[in-house]
CSV table of C-alpha atoms in Angstrom, one decimal:
chain,number,residue,atom,x,y,z
O,29,MET,CA,-47.2,9.6,-22.0
O,30,ARG,CA,-47.0,11.5,-18.7
O,31,ARG,CA,-45.9,8.2,-16.8
O,32,LEU,CA,-43.2,7.7,-19.4
O,33,LYS,CA,-41.8,11.2,-18.9
O,34,LEU,CA,-41.8,10.8,-15.1
O,35,LEU,CA,-40.1,7.4,-15.5
O,36,ILE,CA,-37.4,8.9,-17.7
O,37,ILE,CA,-36.9,11.9,-15.4
O,38,GLY,CA,-36.7,9.5,-12.4
O,39,LEU,CA,-34.1,7.3,-14.1
O,40,PHE,CA,-32.1,10.4,-15.1
O,41,PHE,CA,-31.9,11.7,-11.5
O,42,SER,CA,-31.2,8.3,-10.2
O,43,ALA,CA,-28.2,7.9,-12.5
O,44,ILE,CA,-26.9,11.3,-11.5
O,45,ALA,CA,-27.1,10.4,-7.8
O,46,LEU,CA,-25.2,7.2,-8.2
O,47,PRO,CA,-21.5,7.5,-7.5
O,48,ALA,CA,-19.1,6.2,-10.2
O,49,GLN,CA,-18.6,2.6,-9.8
O,50,ALA,CA,-15.0,1.6,-9.2
O,51,LYS,CA,-13.8,-1.3,-11.2
O,52,GLU,CA,-11.1,-3.5,-9.7
O,53,GLU,CA,-8.0,-3.5,-11.9
O,54,ILE,CA,-5.5,-6.2,-11.1
O,55,TYR,CA,-2.1,-5.3,-12.8
O,56,LYS,CA,0.0,-8.1,-11.2
O,57,THR,CA,-0.6,-10.9,-8.8
O,58,ALA,CA,1.3,-11.2,-5.5
O,59,ASP,CA,3.0,-14.3,-6.9
O,60,GLN,CA,4.2,-12.5,-10.0
O,61,PHE,CA,5.5,-9.6,-7.9
O,62,LEU,CA,7.3,-11.9,-5.5
O,63,ALA,CA,8.9,-13.9,-8.4
O,64,GLU,CA,10.2,-10.7,-9.9
O,65,ALA,CA,11.5,-9.4,-6.5
O,66,PHE,CA,13.4,-12.6,-5.8
O,67,ASP,CA,14.4,-13.5,-9.4
O,68,GLY,CA,12.1,-16.5,-9.4
O,69,ASP,CA,13.4,-18.0,-6.1
O,70,VAL,CA,10.8,-16.9,-3.6
O,71,PRO,CA,11.7,-17.6,0.0
O,72,LYS,CA,9.4,-19.1,2.6
O,73,THR,CA,6.7,-16.7,3.9
O,74,LYS,CA,7.3,-15.1,7.4
O,75,VAL,CA,5.0,-13.3,9.7
O,76,LEU,CA,5.2,-10.1,11.6
O,77,TRP,CA,2.8,-10.1,14.4
O,78,LEU,CA,1.3,-6.7,15.1
O,79,LYS,CA,2.1,-6.4,18.7
O,80,ARG,CA,1.4,-3.3,20.8
O,81,ASP,CA,4.5,-1.4,19.6
O,82,VAL,CA,4.0,-2.2,16.0
O,83,LYS,CA,0.3,-1.4,16.2
O,84,ALA,CA,1.1,2.0,17.7
O,85,LEU,CA,3.5,2.8,14.9
O,86,SER,CA,1.1,1.6,12.3
O,87,LYS,CA,-1.7,3.8,13.7
O,88,GLU,CA,0.7,6.8,13.8
O,89,ILE,CA,1.6,6.3,10.1
O,90,LEU,CA,-1.9,5.4,8.8
O,91,ASP,CA,-4.1,7.5,11.2
O,92,HIS,CA,-6.0,4.3,11.8
O,93,ALA,CA,-5.2,0.8,13.0
O,94,TYR,CA,-3.9,-1.6,10.4
O,95,PRO,CA,-6.8,-4.1,9.8
O,96,ALA,CA,-4.9,-7.3,10.5
O,97,LEU,CA,-3.3,-9.1,13.5
O,98,ARG,CA,-0.3,-10.2,11.4
O,99,ILE,CA,1.4,-9.3,8.2
O,100,ARG,CA,3.0,-11.8,5.8
O,101,TYR,CA,6.3,-10.9,4.3
O,102,TRP,CA,9.2,-12.5,2.5
O,103,MET,CA,12.8,-12.0,3.3
O,104,ARG,CA,16.3,-12.9,2.0
O,105,ASP,CA,19.4,-11.4,3.4
O,106,ASP,CA,18.6,-7.7,3.9
O,107,GLN,CA,15.8,-7.6,1.4
O,108,SER,CA,12.1,-7.9,2.5
O,109,VAL,CA,9.0,-7.8,0.4
O,110,TRP,CA,5.7,-6.5,1.7
O,111,ILE,CA,2.3,-6.8,0.0
O,112,LEU,CA,0.1,-4.3,1.8
O,113,GLU,CA,-3.3,-2.5,1.3
O,114,GLU,CA,-4.5,1.0,2.2
O,115,ILE,CA,-7.7,2.7,1.4
O,116,GLY,CA,-7.4,5.5,-1.1
O,117,LYS,CA,-10.7,7.3,-0.9
O,118,GLU,CA,-13.1,4.5,-0.5
O,119,ARG,CA,-11.6,1.2,-1.6
O,120,PRO,CA,-8.2,-0.6,-0.9
O,121,ILE,CA,-5.2,-0.2,-3.1
O,122,THR,CA,-2.9,-3.3,-3.0
O,123,MET,CA,0.8,-2.4,-3.2
O,124,GLY,CA,4.0,-4.4,-3.4
O,125,MET,CA,7.0,-2.8,-1.6
O,126,VAL,CA,10.6,-4.2,-1.9
O,127,VAL,CA,12.9,-2.9,0.9
O,128,LYS,CA,16.6,-3.5,0.9
O,129,GLY,CA,18.9,-2.2,3.5
O,130,ASP,CA,17.2,0.9,4.8
O,131,GLU,CA,15.5,2.0,1.6
O,132,ILE,CA,12.7,1.2,-0.8
O,133,ARG,CA,14.3,-0.6,-3.7
O,134,TYR,CA,11.1,-0.9,-5.8
O,135,SER,CA,7.4,-0.5,-5.5
O,136,GLU,CA,4.4,-1.3,-7.6
O,137,ILE,CA,0.6,-1.0,-7.5
O,138,LEU,CA,-0.7,-4.6,-7.8
O,139,ALA,CA,-4.5,-3.9,-7.7
O,140,TYR,CA,-6.5,-0.7,-7.9
O,141,ARG,CA,-10.2,-0.5,-7.0
O,142,GLU,CA,-11.0,3.3,-6.9
O,143,SER,CA,-13.0,5.1,-9.5
O,144,ARG,CA,-10.3,7.9,-9.7
O,145,GLY,CA,-6.6,8.3,-9.0
O,146,TRP,CA,-5.5,5.3,-10.9
O,147,GLU,CA,-2.6,7.3,-12.3
O,148,VAL,CA,-0.6,6.3,-9.2
O,149,ARG,CA,0.0,2.9,-10.9
O,150,TYR,CA,2.2,4.3,-13.6
O,151,PRO,CA,5.9,3.4,-13.2
O,152,GLN,CA,6.9,7.1,-13.6
O,153,PHE,CA,4.9,7.9,-10.4
O,154,MET,CA,6.0,4.9,-8.4
O,155,ALA,CA,9.7,5.5,-9.3
O,156,GLN,CA,9.6,8.4,-6.9
O,157,TYR,CA,9.7,6.0,-4.0
O,158,ALA,CA,12.9,4.1,-5.1
O,159,GLY,CA,15.7,5.0,-2.7
O,160,ALA,CA,13.4,6.5,-0.1
O,161,THR,CA,14.3,6.1,3.5
O,162,LEU,CA,12.7,7.1,6.8
O,163,THR,CA,13.7,10.2,8.8
O,164,GLU,CA,13.8,10.0,12.5
O,165,GLU,CA,10.2,11.3,12.5
O,166,LYS,CA,9.2,8.2,10.4
O,167,LYS,CA,8.5,10.4,7.3
O,168,LEU,CA,10.0,9.7,3.9
O,169,ASP,CA,13.2,11.5,3.3
O,170,ARG,CA,11.9,13.1,0.1
O,171,HIS,CA,9.1,15.0,-1.4
O,172,ILE,CA,6.7,12.9,-3.5
O,173,ASP,CA,5.1,14.8,-6.4
O,174,GLY,CA,1.3,14.6,-6.3
O,175,ILE,CA,-1.1,13.9,-9.1
O,176,THR,CA,-4.1,16.2,-9.8
O,177,GLY,CA,-7.3,14.4,-8.9
O,178,ALA,CA,-5.4,11.6,-7.1
O,179,THR,CA,-4.5,13.2,-3.8
O,180,LEU,CA,-5.9,10.5,-1.6
O,181,SER,CA,-4.3,7.7,-3.7
O,182,VAL,CA,-1.0,9.4,-3.5
O,183,GLN,CA,-1.3,9.8,0.2
O,184,ALA,CA,-2.3,6.1,0.6
O,185,VAL,CA,0.8,5.0,-1.4
O,186,THR,CA,3.1,7.2,0.7
O,187,ARG,CA,1.7,5.9,3.9
O,188,ILE,CA,2.2,2.3,2.7
O,189,ALA,CA,5.8,3.1,1.7
O,190,ARG,CA,6.5,4.5,5.2
O,191,LEU,CA,4.8,1.5,6.8
O,192,ALA,CA,6.8,-1.0,4.7
O,193,LEU,CA,10.0,0.7,5.9
O,194,VAL,CA,8.9,0.6,9.5
O,195,PHE,CA,8.0,-3.1,9.2
O,196,HIS,CA,11.3,-3.8,7.6
O,197,HIS,CA,13.1,-2.2,10.5
O,198,HIS,CA,11.2,-4.4,12.9
O,199,VAL,CA,12.2,-7.7,11.3
O,200,MET,CA,15.9,-6.7,10.5
O,201,PRO,CA,18.6,-7.5,13.0
O,202,ASN,CA,20.7,-4.5,13.9
O,203,THR,CA,18.3,-2.0,12.5
O,204,THR,CA,19.1,1.6,12.3
O,205,LEU,CA,15.7,2.6,13.5
O,206,ALA,CA,16.3,1.3,17.0
O,207,GLU,CA,13.2,2.8,18.5
O,208,SER,CA,11.1,0.8,16.1
O,209,LYS,CA,12.5,-2.6,17.0
O,210,VAL,CA,10.0,-5.0,18.5
O,211,SER,CA,11.2,-6.9,21.5
O,212,GLY,CA,11.1,-10.6,21.1
O,213,ASP,CA,10.8,-12.6,18.0
O,214,SER,CA,8.9,-10.9,15.2
O,215,ASN,CA,9.1,-13.9,12.9
O,216,GLY,CA,6.6,-16.7,12.9
């Protein structure tokens, strides 16, 4: 009987010590997002190589280096689509960002893997980014309302929105963010 009590107590404290397990929630595939962004006629994939200038800007925005050497994107006319990831608290959040001209046209959470903060996936929250542009300091030109209990997820989405705008300026000819333009060919 004593062993059974000790076993139950041990299991109880083990369960308390374990962090909540994050479940990966995939809301939309990259292919689905691209098809919507380009009305079913998805252009050929292009590549932005993260050369020194781009790496430095990425690190400035993210507070860490982006974990890739190159970024795939899709472009038609002055619209680019980026599928990027950023860590919320512990796990990556996959986001799709559509940039047209100098502003975010549309954004969506494609996959969420954190145990908390999933409210950022709601269209009402993501709609705050529509029309956002970059200031000279490479910040968004507007305040983004937070979500109680989802501060790190909100910050991750905001960093990716800024990063998508910076990347867009790198690949667009005659960009308005001249200091962000990469010398040489960014497409691959």
